[in-house]
PDB file of C-alpha atoms in Angstrom:
ATOM      1  CA  MET E   1     104.914  76.282  91.598  1.00  0.00           C
ATOM      2  CA  PRO E   2     106.621  79.427  90.262  1.00  0.00           C
ATOM      3  CA  LEU E   3     106.905  81.095  93.685  1.00  0.00           C
ATOM      4  CA  LEU E   4     110.108  80.995  95.753  1.00  0.00           C
ATOM      5  CA  GLU E   5     109.969  82.377  99.298  1.00  0.00           C
ATOM      6  CA  ILE E   6     113.360  83.577 100.518  1.00  0.00           C
ATOM      7  CA  VAL E   7     113.263  83.691 104.320  1.00  0.00           C
ATOM      8  CA  ARG E   8     115.333  86.426 105.914  1.00  0.00           C
ATOM      9  CA  THR E   9     116.412  86.195 109.545  1.00  0.00           C
ATOM     10  CA  GLN E  10     117.972  88.842 111.786  1.00  0.00           C
ATOM     11  CA  LYS E  11     121.427  87.584 110.807  1.00  0.00           C
ATOM     12  CA  THR E  12     120.886  87.191 107.059  1.00  0.00           C
ATOM     13  CA  SER E  13     123.235  89.476 105.157  1.00  0.00           C
ATOM     14  CA  PRO E  14     121.971  91.662 102.292  1.00  0.00           C
ATOM     15  CA  GLN E  15     124.437  89.912  99.949  1.00  0.00           C
ATOM     16  CA  VAL E  16     122.953  86.490 100.725  1.00  0.00           C
ATOM     17  CA  ILE E  17     119.477  87.791  99.920  1.00  0.00           C
ATOM     18  CA  LEU E  18     120.715  89.298  96.634  1.00  0.00           C
ATOM     19  CA  ASP E  19     122.449  86.033  95.719  1.00  0.00           C
ATOM     20  CA  LEU E  20     119.310  84.013  96.428  1.00  0.00           C
ATOM     21  CA  MET E  21     117.184  86.432  94.391  1.00  0.00           C
ATOM     22  CA  THR E  22     119.566  85.846  91.482  1.00  0.00           C
ATOM     23  CA  ILE E  23     119.441  82.061  91.921  1.00  0.00           C
ATOM     24  CA  GLY E  24     115.646  82.206  91.995  1.00  0.00           C
ATOM     25  CA  LYS E  25     115.540  84.004  88.664  1.00  0.00           C
ATOM     26  CA  VAL E  26     118.082  81.600  87.137  1.00  0.00           C
ATOM     27  CA  ILE E  27     115.818  78.625  87.961  1.00  0.00           C
ATOM     28  CA  ASN E  28     112.803  80.493  86.574  1.00  0.00           C
ATOM     29  CA  LYS E  29     111.131  81.220  89.891  1.00  0.00           C
ATOM     30  CA  VAL E  30     109.602  84.463  91.174  1.00  0.00           C
ATOM     31  CA  PRO E  31     111.509  85.182  94.404  1.00  0.00           C
ATOM     32  CA  VAL E  32     109.847  87.067  97.249  1.00  0.00           C
ATOM     33  CA  VAL E  33     111.735  87.968 100.432  1.00  0.00           C
ATOM     34  CA  VAL E  34     109.739  87.194 103.594  1.00  0.00           C
ATOM     35  CA  GLY E  35     110.267  87.208 107.349  1.00  0.00           C
ATOM     36  CA  ASN E  36     110.774  84.203 109.593  1.00  0.00           C
ATOM     37  CA  CYS E  37     107.546  83.146 111.310  1.00  0.00           C
ATOM     38  CA  THR E  38     105.275  80.117 111.430  1.00  0.00           C
ATOM     39  CA  GLY E  39     104.109  79.561 107.853  1.00  0.00           C
ATOM     40  CA  PHE E  40     106.321  82.361 106.471  1.00  0.00           C
ATOM     41  CA  ALA E  41     104.180  84.531 104.127  1.00  0.00           C
ATOM     42  CA  VAL E  42     101.967  82.225 102.034  1.00  0.00           C
ATOM     43  CA  ASN E  43     100.884  79.594 104.546  1.00  0.00           C
ATOM     44  CA  ARG E  44     100.766  82.144 107.379  1.00  0.00           C
ATOM     45  CA  THR E  45      98.353  84.324 105.392  1.00  0.00           C
ATOM     46  CA  PHE E  46      96.189  81.442 104.199  1.00  0.00           C
ATOM     47  CA  PHE E  47      95.976  79.265 107.308  1.00  0.00           C
ATOM     48  CA  PRO E  48      92.516  80.716 108.165  1.00  0.00           C
ATOM     49  CA  TYR E  49      91.251  79.688 104.701  1.00  0.00           C
ATOM     50  CA  THR E  50      90.364  76.069 105.465  1.00  0.00           C
ATOM     51  CA  GLN E  51      89.472  76.879 109.060  1.00  0.00           C
ATOM     52  CA  GLY E  52      86.834  79.371 107.954  1.00  0.00           C
ATOM     53  CA  ALA E  53      85.364  76.691 105.712  1.00  0.00           C
ATOM     54  CA  HIS E  54      85.327  74.187 108.586  1.00  0.00           C
ATOM     55  CA  LEU E  55      83.636  76.707 110.859  1.00  0.00           C
ATOM     56  CA  LEU E  56      80.885  77.205 108.282  1.00  0.00           C
ATOM     57  CA  VAL E  57      80.334  73.438 108.018  1.00  0.00           C
ATOM     58  CA  ASN E  58      79.969  73.290 111.801  1.00  0.00           C
ATOM     59  CA  LEU E  59      77.422  76.094 111.572  1.00  0.00           C
ATOM     60  CA  GLY E  60      75.344  73.878 109.305  1.00  0.00           C
ATOM     61  CA  VAL E  61      76.394  75.066 105.841  1.00  0.00           C
ATOM     62  CA  ASP E  62      76.557  72.382 103.149  1.00  0.00           C
ATOM     63  CA  LEU E  63      80.173  71.416 102.540  1.00  0.00           C
ATOM     64  CA  PHE E  64      79.849  71.004  98.792  1.00  0.00           C
ATOM     65  CA  ARG E  65      78.043  74.329  98.510  1.00  0.00           C
ATOM     66  CA  ILE E  66      81.123  75.971 100.042  1.00  0.00           C
ATOM     67  CA  GLU E  67      83.287  74.147  97.490  1.00  0.00           C
ATOM     68  CA  GLY E  68      81.154  75.472  94.647  1.00  0.00           C
ATOM     69  CA  VAL E  69      81.247  79.066  95.887  1.00  0.00           C
ATOM     70  CA  ILE E  70      85.040  79.044  96.137  1.00  0.00           C
ATOM     71  CA  SER E  71      85.479  77.407  92.730  1.00  0.00           C
ATOM     72  CA  ASN E  72      83.091  79.903  91.115  1.00  0.00           C
ATOM     73  CA  PHE E  73      85.172  82.716  92.613  1.00  0.00           C
ATOM     74  CA  GLY E  74      88.134  81.454  90.601  1.00  0.00           C
ATOM     75  CA  LEU E  75      90.283  79.187  92.771  1.00  0.00           C
ATOM     76  CA  PRO E  76      91.155  75.875  91.067  1.00  0.00           C
ATOM     77  CA  MET E  77      89.612  73.810  93.885  1.00  0.00           C
ATOM     78  CA  GLY E  78      87.702  74.329  97.109  1.00  0.00           C
ATOM     79  CA  PRO E  79      89.275  74.111 100.586  1.00  0.00           C
ATOM     80  CA  PHE E  80      88.022  70.571 101.239  1.00  0.00           C
ATOM     81  CA  GLN E  81      89.323  69.097  97.995  1.00  0.00           C
ATOM     82  CA  LEU E  82      92.613  70.847  98.802  1.00  0.00           C
ATOM     83  CA  GLN E  83      92.725  68.883 102.069  1.00  0.00           C
ATOM     84  CA  ASP E  84      92.011  65.672 100.148  1.00  0.00           C
ATOM     85  CA  VAL E  85      94.925  66.369  97.812  1.00  0.00           C
ATOM     86  CA  SER E  86      97.441  67.376 100.495  1.00  0.00           C
ATOM     87  CA  GLY E  87      96.584  64.441 102.780  1.00  0.00           C
ATOM     88  CA  TYR E  88      94.974  64.554 106.193  1.00  0.00           C
ATOM     89  CA  GLY E  89      98.115  63.738 108.188  1.00  0.00           C
ATOM     90  CA  VAL E  90      99.965  66.714 106.765  1.00  0.00           C
ATOM     91  CA  PHE E  91      96.940  68.920 107.199  1.00  0.00           C
ATOM     92  CA  LEU E  92      96.518  68.026 110.883  1.00  0.00           C
ATOM     93  CA  ALA E  93     100.227  68.500 111.602  1.00  0.00           C
ATOM     94  CA  VAL E  94     100.218  71.969 110.053  1.00  0.00           C
ATOM     95  CA  TRP E  95      96.969  72.864 111.805  1.00  0.00           C
ATOM     96  CA  LYS E  96      98.478  71.983 115.191  1.00  0.00           C
ATOM     97  CA  GLU E  97     101.565  74.114 114.494  1.00  0.00           C
ATOM     98  CA  PHE E  98      99.383  77.138 113.811  1.00  0.00           C
ATOM     99  CA  ALA E  99      97.382  76.387 116.950  1.00  0.00           C
ATOM    100  CA  LYS E 100     100.607  76.635 118.963  1.00  0.00           C
ATOM    101  CA  ALA E 101     101.712  79.839 117.242  1.00  0.00           C
ATOM    102  CA  PHE E 102      98.365  81.642 117.149  1.00  0.00           C
ATOM    103  CA  PRO E 103      96.087  80.049 119.793  1.00  0.00           C
ATOM    104  CA  ASP E 104      93.889  83.147 119.982  1.00  0.00           C
ATOM    105  CA  ARG E 105      92.547  82.751 116.437  1.00  0.00           C
ATOM    106  CA  VAL E 106      92.601  79.095 115.423  1.00  0.00           C
ATOM    107  CA  PHE E 107      89.412  77.108 114.929  1.00  0.00           C
ATOM    108  CA  MET E 108      90.000  73.385 115.523  1.00  0.00           C
ATOM    109  CA  SER E 109      87.369  71.123 113.997  1.00  0.00           C
ATOM    110  CA  PRO E 110      87.169  67.383 114.760  1.00  0.00           C
ATOM    111  CA  LEU E 111      86.016  66.614 111.209  1.00  0.00           C
ATOM    112  CA  ILE E 112      89.375  65.484 109.800  1.00  0.00           C
ATOM    113  CA  GLU E 113      90.014  63.102 112.695  1.00  0.00           C
ATOM    114  CA  LEU E 114      86.503  61.685 112.321  1.00  0.00           C
ATOM    115  CA  LEU E 115      87.154  61.080 108.616  1.00  0.00           C
ATOM    116  CA  MET E 116      90.403  59.291 109.400  1.00  0.00           C
ATOM    117  CA  LYS E 117      88.686  57.087 111.985  1.00  0.00           C
ATOM    118  CA  ASN E 118      86.257  56.200 109.208  1.00  0.00           C
ATOM    119  CA  GLY E 119      89.137  54.925 107.070  1.00  0.00           C
ATOM    120  CA  ARG E 120      89.459  57.985 104.871  1.00  0.00           C
ATOM    121  CA  ASN E 121      92.647  59.832 103.985  1.00  0.00           C
ATOM    122  CA  GLY E 122      91.702  61.832 100.921  1.00  0.00           C
ATOM    123  CA  LYS E 123      93.260  61.235  97.525  1.00  0.00           C
ATOM    124  CA  ILE E 124      95.955  59.002  99.058  1.00  0.00           C
ATOM    125  CA  ASN E 125      93.520  56.110  99.512  1.00  0.00           C
ATOM    126  CA  GLY E 126      90.825  57.333  97.123  1.00  0.00           C
ATOM    127  CA  LYS E 127      88.321  58.237  99.847  1.00  0.00           C
ATOM    128  CA  GLY E 128      87.857  61.664 101.385  1.00  0.00           C
ATOM    129  CA  TYR E 129      85.245  64.332 100.909  1.00  0.00           C
ATOM    130  CA  TYR E 130      85.419  63.140  97.313  1.00  0.00           C
ATOM    131  CA  ILE E 131      85.784  59.715  95.695  1.00  0.00           C
ATOM    132  CA  TYR E 132      88.930  59.353  93.581  1.00  0.00           C
ATOM    133  CA  GLU E 133      89.014  56.771  90.801  1.00  0.00           C
ATOM    134  CA  LYS E 134      91.570  56.426  88.028  1.00  0.00           C
ATOM    135  CA  GLY E 135      90.451  58.024  84.801  1.00  0.00           C
ATOM    136  CA  SER E 136      87.605  59.954  86.443  1.00  0.00           C
ATOM    137  CA  LYS E 137      87.196  63.385  87.959  1.00  0.00           C
ATOM    138  CA  PRO E 138      86.765  63.530  91.758  1.00  0.00           C
ATOM    139  CA  LYS E 139      83.121  62.990  92.728  1.00  0.00           C
ATOM    140  CA  PRO E 140      81.490  64.364  95.896  1.00  0.00           C
ATOM    141  CA  ASP E 141      80.871  61.510  98.320  1.00  0.00           C
ATOM    142  CA  PRO E 142      77.429  61.810  99.970  1.00  0.00           C
ATOM    143  CA  SER E 143      78.329  59.040 102.425  1.00  0.00           C
ATOM    144  CA  ILE E 144      80.365  61.550 104.464  1.00  0.00           C
ATOM    145  CA  LEU E 145      77.165  63.325 105.566  1.00  0.00           C
ATOM    146  CA  PRO E 146      76.700  61.201 108.735  1.00  0.00           C
ATOM    147  CA  ILE E 147      80.328  61.988 109.672  1.00  0.00           C
ATOM    148  CA  ILE E 148      79.652  65.698 109.247  1.00  0.00           C
ATOM    149  CA  GLU E 149      76.555  65.407 111.424  1.00  0.00           C
ATOM    150  CA  GLU E 150      78.632  63.734 114.146  1.00  0.00           C
ATOM    151  CA  CYS E 151      81.130  66.586 113.895  1.00  0.00           C
ATOM    152  CA  ARG E 152      78.350  69.131 114.357  1.00  0.00           C
ATOM    153  CA  ARG E 153      77.044  67.255 117.383  1.00  0.00           C
ATOM    154  CA  GLN E 154      80.478  67.487 118.956  1.00  0.00           C
ATOM    155  CA  THR E 155      81.107  71.187 118.300  1.00  0.00           C
ATOM    156  CA  LYS E 156      77.529  72.360 119.038  1.00  0.00           C
ATOM    157  CA  LEU E 157      78.022  75.606 117.129  1.00  0.00           C
ATOM    158  CA  MET E 158      74.710  75.773 115.266  1.00  0.00           C
ATOM    159  CA  PRO E 159      72.455  78.402 116.873  1.00  0.00           C
ATOM    160  CA  ALA E 160      69.629  76.566 118.681  1.00  0.00           C
ATOM    161  CA  GLY E 161      70.846  73.421 116.923  1.00  0.00           C
ATOM    162  CA  LYS E 162      69.746  74.673 113.499  1.00  0.00           C
ATOM    163  CA  PRO E 163      71.853  75.526 110.398  1.00  0.00           C
ATOM    164  CA  ILE E 164      72.454  79.226 109.795  1.00  0.00           C
ATOM    165  CA  THR E 165      70.844  80.940 106.803  1.00  0.00           C
ATOM    166  CA  ILE E 166      73.523  82.360 104.549  1.00  0.00           C
ATOM    167  CA  THR E 167      74.027  83.661 101.000  1.00  0.00           C
ATOM    168  CA  ASP E 168      76.776  82.581  98.622  1.00  0.00           C
ATOM    169  CA  LYS E 169      78.351  86.034  98.969  1.00  0.00           C
ATOM    170  CA  GLU E 170      78.482  85.626 102.746  1.00  0.00           C
ATOM    171  CA  ILE E 171      80.016  82.160 102.381  1.00  0.00           C
ATOM    172  CA  LEU E 172      82.798  83.595 100.224  1.00  0.00           C
ATOM    173  CA  GLU E 173      83.417  86.418 102.665  1.00  0.00           C
ATOM    174  CA  MET E 174      83.399  84.223 105.776  1.00  0.00           C
ATOM    175  CA  VAL E 175      86.068  82.046 104.158  1.00  0.00           C
ATOM    176  CA  LEU E 176      88.263  84.790 102.625  1.00  0.00           C
ATOM    177  CA  PHE E 177      87.911  87.752 105.012  1.00  0.00           C
ATOM    178  CA  PRO E 178      89.875  85.922 107.756  1.00  0.00           C
ATOM    179  CA  VAL E 179      92.625  85.486 105.149  1.00  0.00           C
ATOM    180  CA  VAL E 180      92.570  89.246 104.499  1.00  0.00           C
ATOM    181  CA  ASN E 181      92.680  89.795 108.256  1.00  0.00           C
ATOM    182  CA  GLU E 182      95.790  87.621 108.611  1.00  0.00           C
ATOM    183  CA  ALA E 183      97.349  89.366 105.614  1.00  0.00           C
ATOM    184  CA  CYS E 184      96.934  92.617 107.542  1.00  0.00           C
ATOM    185  CA  ARG E 185      98.794  91.120 110.504  1.00  0.00           C
ATOM    186  CA  VAL E 186     101.569  89.931 108.187  1.00  0.00           C
ATOM    187  CA  LEU E 187     101.875  93.476 106.833  1.00  0.00           C
ATOM    188  CA  ASP E 188     101.773  95.010 110.303  1.00  0.00           C
ATOM    189  CA  GLU E 189     104.541  92.681 111.536  1.00  0.00           C
ATOM    190  CA  GLU E 190     106.585  93.446 108.393  1.00  0.00           C
ATOM    191  CA  VAL E 191     106.850  89.771 107.445  1.00  0.00           C
ATOM    192  CA  VAL E 192     106.675  91.223 103.933  1.00  0.00           C
ATOM    193  CA  VAL E 193     107.848  94.652 102.857  1.00  0.00           C
ATOM    194  CA  ARG E 194     104.751  95.649 100.902  1.00  0.00           C
ATOM    195  CA  ALA E 195     101.250  94.492 100.077  1.00  0.00           C
ATOM    196  CA  SER E 196     102.243  93.600  96.501  1.00  0.00           C
ATOM    197  CA  ASP E 197     104.420  90.811  97.939  1.00  0.00           C
ATOM    198  CA  LEU E 198     101.326  89.215  99.463  1.00  0.00           C
ATOM    199  CA  ASP E 199      99.355  89.705  96.266  1.00  0.00           C
ATOM    200  CA  THR E 200     102.147  88.039  94.307  1.00  0.00           C
ATOM    201  CA  THR E 201     102.493  85.146  96.746  1.00  0.00           C
ATOM    202  CA  SER E 202      98.729  84.621  96.883  1.00  0.00           C
ATOM    203  CA  VAL E 203      98.513  84.283  93.091  1.00  0.00           C
ATOM    204  CA  LEU E 204     101.677  82.241  92.536  1.00  0.00           C
ATOM    205  CA  GLY E 205     101.623  80.253  95.786  1.00  0.00           C
ATOM    206  CA  MET E 206      97.917  79.697  96.478  1.00  0.00           C
ATOM    207  CA  SER E 207      96.436  80.046  92.977  1.00  0.00           C
ATOM    208  CA  PHE E 208      94.329  83.036  94.026  1.00  0.00           C
ATOM    209  CA  PRO E 209      92.661  84.188  90.776  1.00  0.00           C
ATOM    210  CA  SER E 210      95.075  86.630  89.132  1.00  0.00           C
ATOM    211  CA  HIS E 211      92.294  88.613  87.477  1.00  0.00           C
ATOM    212  CA  ARG E 212      91.218  89.673  90.990  1.00  0.00           C
ATOM    213  CA  GLY E 213      94.620  91.221  91.615  1.00  0.00           C
ATOM    214  CA  GLY E 214      95.753  89.210  94.635  1.00  0.00           C
ATOM    215  CA  ILE E 215      94.286  88.831  98.123  1.00  0.00           C
ATOM    216  CA  VAL E 216      95.035  92.352  99.419  1.00  0.00           C
ATOM    217  CA  PHE E 217      94.100  94.137  96.213  1.00  0.00           C
ATOM    218  CA  TRP E 218      90.828  92.183  96.120  1.00  0.00           C
ATOM    219  CA  ALA E 219      90.118  93.254  99.705  1.00  0.00           C
ATOM    220  CA  ASP E 220      90.442  96.882  98.642  1.00  0.00           C
ATOM    221  CA  THR E 221      87.940  96.346  95.811  1.00  0.00           C
ATOM    222  CA  VAL E 222      85.523  95.002  98.406  1.00  0.00           C
ATOM    223  CA  GLY E 223      86.409  97.788 100.825  1.00  0.00           C
ATOM    224  CA  ALA E 224      88.468  97.578 104.020  1.00  0.00           C
ATOM    225  CA  ASN E 225      85.581  99.048 105.997  1.00  0.00           C
ATOM    226  CA  HIS E 226      83.207  96.301 104.843  1.00  0.00           C
ATOM    227  CA  VAL E 227      85.792  93.631 105.692  1.00  0.00           C
ATOM    228  CA  TYR E 228      86.325  95.146 109.143  1.00  0.00           C
ATOM    229  CA  LYS E 229      82.626  95.538 109.992  1.00  0.00           C
ATOM    230  CA  SER E 230      81.831  92.013 108.797  1.00  0.00           C
ATOM    231  CA  LEU E 231      84.624  90.467 110.853  1.00  0.00           C
ATOM    232  CA  LYS E 232      83.601  92.441 113.919  1.00  0.00           C
ATOM    233  CA  GLU E 233      79.997  91.231 113.583  1.00  0.00           C
ATOM    234  CA  TRP E 234      81.053  87.605 113.120  1.00  0.00           C
ATOM    235  CA  SER E 235      83.498  87.752 116.026  1.00  0.00           C
ATOM    236  CA  GLU E 236      80.658  88.799 118.305  1.00  0.00           C
ATOM    237  CA  ALA E 237      78.525  85.928 117.028  1.00  0.00           C
ATOM    238  CA  TYR E 238      81.079  83.141 116.498  1.00  0.00           C
ATOM    239  CA  GLY E 239      84.185  83.965 118.522  1.00  0.00           C
ATOM    240  CA  SER E 240      87.779  85.184 118.280  1.00  0.00           C
ATOM    241  CA  PHE E 241      88.555  83.440 114.982  1.00  0.00           C
ATOM    242  CA  TYR E 242      86.946  86.431 113.258  1.00  0.00           C
ATOM    243  CA  LYS E 243      88.359  89.176 115.512  1.00  0.00           C
ATOM    244  CA  PRO E 244      89.609  92.062 113.314  1.00  0.00           C
ATOM    245  CA  SER E 245      93.284  92.941 113.526  1.00  0.00           C
ATOM    246  CA  LYS E 246      94.358  96.396 114.721  1.00  0.00           C
ATOM    247  CA  TYR E 247      95.962  97.086 111.342  1.00  0.00           C
ATOM    248  CA  LEU E 248      92.693  96.426 109.495  1.00  0.00           C
ATOM    249  CA  GLU E 249      90.691  98.402 112.048  1.00  0.00           C
ATOM    250  CA  GLU E 250      92.921 101.469 111.748  1.00  0.00           C
ATOM    251  CA  ARG E 251      92.876 101.397 107.950  1.00  0.00           C
ATOM    252  CA  ALA E 252      89.106 100.907 107.824  1.00  0.00           C
ATOM    253  CA  ILE E 253      88.336 103.723 110.269  1.00  0.00           C
ATOM    254  CA  LYS E 254      90.716 106.157 108.560  1.00  0.00           C
ATOM    255  CA  GLY E 255      89.608 105.151 105.076  1.00  0.00           C
ATOM    256  CA  ILE E 256      93.151 104.194 104.036  1.00  0.00           C
ATOM    257  CA  PRO E 257      93.501 101.532 101.289  1.00  0.00           C
ATOM    258  CA  LEU E 258      95.422  98.386 102.155  1.00  0.00           C
ATOM    259  CA  VAL E 259      97.375  98.612  98.870  1.00  0.00           C
ATOM    260  CA  THR E 260      99.350 101.666  97.758  1.00  0.00           C
ATOM    261  CA  ILE E 261      99.710 102.683  94.098  1.00  0.00           C
ATOM    262  CA  LEU E 262     103.403 101.715  94.207  1.00  0.00           C
ATOM    263  CA  SER E 263     102.555  98.332  95.682  1.00  0.00           C
ATOM    264  CA  LEU E 264      99.957  97.751  92.952  1.00  0.00           C
ATOM    265  CA  PHE E 265     102.485  98.624  90.240  1.00  0.00           C
ATOM    266  CA  LEU E 266     105.025  96.205  91.722  1.00  0.00           C
ATOM    267  CA  PHE E 267     102.454  93.395  91.852  1.00  0.00           C
ATOM    268  CA  PHE E 268     101.665  93.621  88.152  1.00  0.00           C
ATOM    269  CA  PHE E 269     105.366  93.992  87.324  1.00  0.00           C
ATOM    270  CA  PHE E 270     106.251  90.749  89.130  1.00  0.00           C
ATOM    271  CA  LEU E 271     103.162  88.966  87.781  1.00  0.00           C
ATOM    272  CA  PHE E 272     103.842  89.766  84.145  1.00  0.00           C
ATOM    273  CA  SER E 273     107.585  89.197  84.486  1.00  0.00           C
ATOM    274  CA  SER E 274     106.779  85.661  85.722  1.00  0.00           C
ATOM    275  CA  LEU E 275     104.832  84.800  82.574  1.00  0.00           C
ATOM    276  CA  PRO E 276     106.667  82.807  79.873  1.00  0.00           C
ATOM    277  CA  ASN E 277     107.950  84.766  76.895  1.00  0.00           C
ATOM    278  CA  VAL E 278     105.960  84.267  73.719  1.00  0.00           C
ATOM    279  CA  ALA E 279     108.023  84.460  70.533  1.00  0.00           C
TER     280      ALA E 279
END
């Protein structure tokens, strides 16, 4: 991973930050200075990513359809394969930490625990949402469908007990708009200095497709007002997980972009400076 997050605290001296920026460049990393909070910048911004996907599954959306939508958007793997790769124990531990830090906007699904009770632990033991065999690409495992149905019975989120009707575009937005929303909170709390820092960290730290300009820049191409109105509608239907942040609401109502021209310039500067030199 080329990204290096340098965490500043209230007592961190400017010289220490400058020294660490230099060290980061010496070891061929792209250093970004961030504030001290649960998840720092990258994981803090992206913790709603997998939760949005889980919420959709509990609303009746096909899990592997969600995977396909996200992969077609340009991420190297979907949120469920990402959980397989990272391991369920780690995933649950991180999830619980975010639940403590941000209890007002965390969606806890029982699906992972149900998978573990079924003897699955992702890529670690070769069985998760996918089947992992040496020499073969991961294959979707249809035998998890009864486990998913049990999860849905427990959460009881499907309206009238029936799966919601949804387009691929809506799937993408219901997974990524909460990420944009959290990015707005990170900006509002000054965990990062500028939006380009989040765009850089999203590309280098979460493999967000670089041709889309980073998570905040992409949100501006979609339109802050559309993001805000969509989140507001979903929050009324599905709860506080989708509640728009004040920062996003103010920008949407006033028609102010989330990314400034200077921030955009800095994003592309850091992105291209991180690429290897070609002789």
